[in-house]
Short mmCIF file of C-alpha atoms in Angstrom, two decimals:
data_model
loop_
_atom_site.label_atom_id
_atom_site.label_comp_id
_atom_site.label_asym_id
_atom_site.label_seq_id
_atom_site.Cartn_x
_atom_site.Cartn_y
_atom_site.Cartn_z
CA MET T 1 40.04 -160.27 15.37
CA PHE T 2 42.63 -159.25 12.75
CA ARG T 3 40.32 -156.61 11.31
CA ARG T 4 39.23 -155.35 14.72
CA LEU T 5 42.83 -154.77 15.81
CA LEU T 6 43.54 -153.07 12.51
CA LEU T 7 40.53 -150.80 12.89
CA VAL T 8 41.63 -149.75 16.39
CA THR T 9 45.05 -148.86 14.99
CA LEU T 10 43.50 -146.90 12.13
CA VAL T 11 41.32 -144.90 14.49
CA ALA T 12 44.35 -144.05 16.63
CA LEU T 13 46.20 -142.84 13.55
CA SER T 14 43.13 -141.09 12.10
CA ILE T 15 43.42 -143.11 8.89
CA PRO T 16 40.11 -144.04 7.21
CA ALA T 17 39.70 -147.83 7.27
CA ALA T 18 38.17 -147.90 3.79
CA GLN T 19 41.24 -146.14 2.40
CA VAL T 20 43.65 -148.69 3.88
CA TYR T 21 41.56 -151.69 2.84
CA ALA T 22 41.40 -150.33 -0.70
CA GLN T 23 45.20 -150.07 -0.83
CA GLU T 24 45.85 -153.47 0.73
CA LYS T 25 45.81 -156.17 -1.97
CA SER T 26 45.14 -159.10 0.30
CA ILE T 27 42.26 -161.15 1.61
CA VAL T 28 41.60 -163.15 4.75
CA VAL T 29 40.45 -166.74 4.25
CA SER T 30 39.14 -168.73 7.21
CA SER T 31 39.62 -172.39 6.45
CA THR T 32 39.80 -175.86 7.89
CA THR T 33 43.08 -177.14 9.29
CA SER T 34 43.24 -179.92 6.71
CA THR T 35 43.89 -177.50 3.84
CA GLU T 36 46.81 -176.04 5.76
CA GLN T 37 48.26 -179.07 7.55
CA SER T 38 48.15 -181.15 4.36
CA GLY T 39 50.47 -178.56 2.79
CA LEU T 40 47.94 -177.60 0.10
CA PHE T 41 47.90 -173.88 0.90
CA ASN T 42 51.70 -173.66 0.98
CA TYR T 43 51.64 -175.09 -2.53
CA LEU T 44 48.59 -173.29 -3.89
CA LEU T 45 48.74 -169.73 -2.57
CA PRO T 46 52.14 -168.66 -3.95
CA ILE T 47 50.90 -169.64 -7.42
CA PHE T 48 47.71 -167.60 -6.94
CA LYS T 49 49.68 -164.59 -5.68
CA MET T 50 52.08 -164.79 -8.61
CA LYS T 51 49.15 -164.70 -11.04
CA THR T 52 47.06 -162.01 -9.32
CA GLY T 53 49.26 -160.12 -6.87
CA ILE T 54 46.73 -160.89 -4.11
CA GLU T 55 48.11 -162.19 -0.83
CA VAL T 56 45.91 -164.69 1.00
CA LYS T 57 46.10 -164.60 4.80
CA VAL T 58 44.82 -167.92 6.14
CA VAL T 59 43.21 -168.50 9.51
CA ALA T 60 43.26 -172.30 9.83
CA VAL T 61 40.83 -173.67 12.41
CA GLY T 62 38.07 -176.27 12.52
CA THR T 63 35.24 -175.77 10.03
CA GLY T 64 32.80 -174.66 12.74
CA GLN T 65 35.21 -172.00 13.95
CA ALA T 66 36.03 -170.98 10.37
CA LEU T 67 32.34 -170.36 9.68
CA ASP T 68 32.00 -168.41 12.94
CA ILE T 69 34.87 -166.17 11.84
CA GLY T 70 32.86 -165.50 8.68
CA ARG T 71 29.75 -164.81 10.77
CA ARG T 72 31.70 -162.10 12.64
CA GLY T 73 32.86 -160.54 9.39
CA ASP T 74 36.50 -161.27 10.21
CA ALA T 75 37.16 -163.04 6.89
CA ASP T 76 36.49 -162.33 3.24
CA VAL T 77 36.20 -165.98 2.19
CA VAL T 78 35.52 -169.26 3.97
CA PHE T 79 36.91 -172.53 2.56
CA VAL T 80 35.64 -175.54 4.53
CA HIS T 81 34.26 -179.11 4.35
CA ASP T 82 30.92 -179.57 6.07
CA LYS T 83 28.16 -179.14 3.50
CA PRO T 84 25.20 -179.03 5.94
CA ALA T 85 26.96 -176.34 7.99
CA GLU T 86 27.85 -174.43 4.81
CA GLU T 87 24.23 -174.49 3.64
CA LYS T 88 23.14 -173.19 7.05
CA PHE T 89 25.70 -170.37 6.68
CA ILE T 90 23.99 -169.37 3.43
CA ASP T 91 20.49 -169.73 4.88
CA GLU T 92 21.51 -167.32 7.66
CA GLY T 93 22.52 -164.75 5.04
CA PHE T 94 26.27 -164.80 5.67
CA SER T 95 26.94 -165.80 2.06
CA THR T 96 24.87 -166.03 -1.08
CA LYS T 97 26.53 -168.87 -2.96
CA ARG T 98 28.57 -172.00 -2.26
CA TYR T 99 31.05 -173.32 -4.82
CA GLU T 100 32.30 -176.89 -4.77
CA VAL T 101 36.07 -177.01 -5.23
CA MET T 102 37.54 -180.46 -4.56
CA TYR T 103 37.14 -183.64 -2.58
CA ASN T 104 39.10 -186.39 -0.94
CA ASP T 105 38.01 -188.90 1.68
CA PHE T 106 38.18 -189.71 5.34
CA VAL T 107 40.10 -192.75 6.53
CA LEU T 108 39.96 -194.62 9.83
CA ILE T 109 43.43 -194.87 11.31
CA GLY T 110 44.47 -197.24 14.05
CA PRO T 111 47.35 -199.25 15.52
CA LYS T 112 48.70 -202.10 13.43
CA SER T 113 48.01 -204.43 16.37
CA ASP T 114 44.31 -203.57 15.79
CA PRO T 115 42.70 -204.67 19.09
CA ALA T 116 39.19 -204.01 17.67
CA LYS T 117 39.87 -206.23 14.60
CA ILE T 118 38.61 -203.72 12.03
CA ALA T 119 41.42 -203.87 9.45
CA GLY T 120 40.28 -204.30 5.89
CA GLY T 121 36.68 -203.44 6.61
CA LYS T 122 34.69 -201.31 4.17
CA ASP T 123 31.91 -200.08 6.47
CA ILE T 124 32.87 -197.21 8.77
CA GLN T 125 29.86 -197.72 11.05
CA VAL T 126 30.55 -201.43 11.59
CA ALA T 127 34.18 -200.53 12.40
CA LEU T 128 33.07 -197.99 15.01
CA GLN T 129 30.73 -200.54 16.58
CA LYS T 130 33.68 -202.93 16.95
CA ILE T 131 35.87 -200.20 18.50
CA ALA T 132 33.13 -199.38 21.01
CA ALA T 133 32.57 -203.06 21.83
CA ALA T 134 36.30 -203.55 22.42
CA GLN T 135 36.50 -200.26 24.37
CA ALA T 136 39.65 -199.55 22.40
CA PRO T 137 41.12 -196.03 22.68
CA PHE T 138 39.59 -193.64 20.17
CA VAL T 139 40.82 -190.06 19.71
CA SER T 140 38.32 -187.40 18.64
CA ARG T 141 39.18 -183.89 17.52
CA ALA T 142 36.08 -182.65 19.39
CA ASP T 143 36.60 -179.19 17.89
CA LYS T 144 33.44 -178.69 15.80
CA SER T 145 35.51 -179.18 12.65
CA GLY T 146 34.23 -180.78 9.46
CA THR T 147 36.07 -183.96 10.42
CA HIS T 148 34.53 -183.91 13.90
CA ALA T 149 31.04 -183.36 12.43
CA ALA T 150 31.54 -186.33 10.09
CA GLU T 151 32.82 -188.49 12.94
CA LEU T 152 29.72 -187.72 15.03
CA ARG T 153 27.47 -188.62 12.08
CA TYR T 154 29.23 -191.98 11.78
CA TRP T 155 28.88 -192.73 15.51
CA LYS T 156 25.19 -191.86 15.31
CA GLY T 157 24.77 -194.11 12.28
CA ALA T 158 26.54 -196.88 14.19
CA GLY T 159 24.10 -196.47 17.08
CA VAL T 160 26.90 -195.66 19.54
CA SER T 161 26.60 -192.76 22.01
CA VAL T 162 29.83 -190.88 22.70
CA SER T 163 28.21 -188.03 24.64
CA PRO T 164 29.04 -187.91 27.48
CA GLY T 165 32.27 -189.54 26.40
CA PRO T 166 33.04 -193.04 27.70
CA SER T 167 36.46 -193.64 29.27
CA TRP T 168 37.95 -195.05 26.05
CA TYR T 169 36.86 -191.97 24.03
CA LYS T 170 39.51 -189.20 24.19
CA GLU T 171 38.38 -185.69 23.21
CA THR T 172 41.30 -183.40 22.34
CA GLY T 173 39.68 -180.15 21.15
CA SER T 174 42.56 -179.82 18.69
CA GLY T 175 43.30 -179.72 14.98
CA MET T 176 43.97 -182.76 12.82
CA GLY T 177 47.75 -182.78 13.21
CA PRO T 178 47.79 -182.54 17.04
CA ALA T 179 44.96 -185.09 17.27
CA LEU T 180 46.97 -187.51 15.12
CA ASN T 181 49.95 -186.95 17.44
CA THR T 182 47.74 -187.90 20.39
CA ALA T 183 46.53 -191.04 18.60
CA SER T 184 50.10 -191.98 17.76
CA ALA T 185 51.17 -191.56 21.40
CA MET T 186 48.16 -193.57 22.67
CA ASN T 187 48.13 -196.20 19.91
CA GLY T 188 44.52 -195.21 19.45
CA TYR T 189 42.02 -195.14 16.61
CA ILE T 190 41.15 -191.85 14.90
CA LEU T 191 39.21 -190.55 11.92
CA ALA T 192 41.35 -188.36 9.66
CA ASP T 193 41.15 -186.72 6.26
CA ARG T 194 43.43 -188.49 3.82
CA GLY T 195 45.31 -185.31 2.89
CA THR T 196 46.54 -184.59 6.42
CA TRP T 197 47.32 -188.26 7.00
CA LEU T 198 49.52 -188.44 3.90
CA SER T 199 51.49 -185.40 5.06
CA PHE T 200 51.71 -186.60 8.69
CA LYS T 201 55.20 -187.76 9.68
CA ASN T 202 54.81 -188.92 13.29
CA ARG T 203 52.84 -192.07 12.48
CA GLY T 204 54.41 -194.42 15.00
CA ASP T 205 52.51 -197.72 14.83
CA LEU T 206 49.47 -196.22 13.08
CA ALA T 207 48.15 -197.21 9.66
CA ILE T 208 45.00 -196.87 7.56
CA LEU T 209 42.67 -199.69 8.60
CA VAL T 210 39.31 -198.76 7.04
CA GLN T 211 38.78 -196.89 3.77
CA GLY T 212 36.62 -196.97 0.68
CA ASP T 213 33.17 -196.61 2.26
CA PRO T 214 31.13 -194.13 0.14
CA LYS T 215 30.06 -192.48 3.41
CA LEU T 216 33.68 -191.37 3.86
CA PHE T 217 33.46 -188.98 0.89
CA ASN T 218 34.77 -185.54 1.92
CA GLN T 219 33.68 -182.52 -0.16
CA TYR T 220 35.21 -179.04 0.17
CA GLY T 221 33.33 -175.83 -0.60
CA VAL T 222 34.22 -172.14 -0.75
CA MET T 223 32.04 -169.08 -0.14
CA LEU T 224 32.41 -165.31 -0.24
CA VAL T 225 31.30 -163.68 3.01
CA ASN T 226 28.27 -161.53 2.21
CA PRO T 227 29.41 -157.90 1.62
CA ALA T 228 25.82 -156.77 2.17
CA LYS T 229 26.31 -157.74 5.83
CA PHE T 230 29.88 -156.50 6.17
CA SER T 231 30.83 -153.56 3.98
CA HIS T 232 34.56 -154.08 4.53
CA VAL T 233 34.54 -157.51 2.86
CA LYS T 234 36.79 -157.40 -0.18
CA LYS T 235 34.21 -158.59 -2.65
CA ALA T 236 36.24 -158.24 -5.84
CA GLN T 237 39.44 -159.80 -4.54
CA GLY T 238 37.62 -162.52 -2.61
CA GLN T 239 35.60 -163.46 -5.69
CA GLU T 240 38.78 -163.42 -7.77
CA PHE T 241 40.24 -166.04 -5.43
CA ILE T 242 37.10 -168.17 -5.68
CA ASP T 243 36.96 -167.82 -9.47
CA TRP T 244 40.58 -168.91 -9.73
CA LEU T 245 40.05 -171.95 -7.47
CA ILE T 246 37.21 -173.20 -9.68
CA SER T 247 38.89 -172.25 -12.99
CA LYS T 248 40.71 -174.82 -15.09
CA ASN T 249 44.05 -173.39 -13.98
CA GLY T 250 43.18 -173.51 -10.28
CA GLN T 251 41.73 -176.99 -10.58
CA ASP T 252 44.84 -178.21 -12.41
CA VAL T 253 47.04 -176.78 -9.63
CA ILE T 254 44.99 -178.58 -6.97
CA ALA T 255 45.25 -181.85 -8.91
CA SER T 256 49.00 -181.47 -9.27
CA TYR T 257 49.63 -181.33 -5.52
CA LYS T 258 51.04 -184.72 -4.49
CA ILE T 259 53.05 -186.28 -1.69
CA ASP T 260 55.27 -189.21 -2.63
CA GLY T 261 53.43 -189.40 -5.93
CA GLU T 262 49.99 -189.66 -4.30
CA GLN T 263 47.33 -187.04 -5.09
CA LEU T 264 45.79 -185.50 -1.96
CA PHE T 265 42.79 -183.62 -3.38
CA PHE T 266 40.64 -184.21 -6.44
CA PRO T 267 39.14 -181.12 -8.12
CA ASN T 268 35.47 -181.32 -9.01
CA ALA T 269 34.33 -177.71 -9.50
CA ARG T 270 34.04 -178.28 -13.24
CA LYS T 271 32.37 -181.70 -13.09
#
């Protein structure tokens, strides 16, 4: 949308789009809300701009929407966390290579009163079965994000159908922060990425109840939108951003981002 509005303006002013894009030292990155709402981008991007002079304009939405923005050619880079969806994006020809950048994990949040009695469990699917059996309130992002895709995989693995949603299953269609606000207001359970949870202030009576299951591993990847499909994609600057993210310097910056002494993301591009 950003580029389309810009192109309309350029036509009205009779300014060649290619000329303006060449002069503009910035890129558009469509990304998941967790990278923004965790505070990572606010920490990371000023350092990248200081080193390269390239401004990164972030469109933070769910992973599914972020990939769709790339499919429309409205971003130069996509930075998301749903590997099957990312591989499909490549198979469709919208990128040619996926780079792993960092990981953290998902955690199952719930009220300290814990009506489903899941606290301390290590198996996400068993915990979801208990929530369903207790018909305890569960808040879903329901926004085709990477977190939502993971949540649906866990429900399927647990053998629980949430489509159409039962009365205890609340679909918000919102990002991680607003969904956590809903869970806090409802004293409900919710799956969240650890990074956004650590930066979330309105916790109310919520706490981490289930963590540590290997299935909760949460990998992030970055891809350049294919310039062969969209000639206006800033290939050089977009690749420079990717190369910096996976470089030792970029990886060290990611590792150094902490809240209250706790590291939110763990770089693994150079594993």
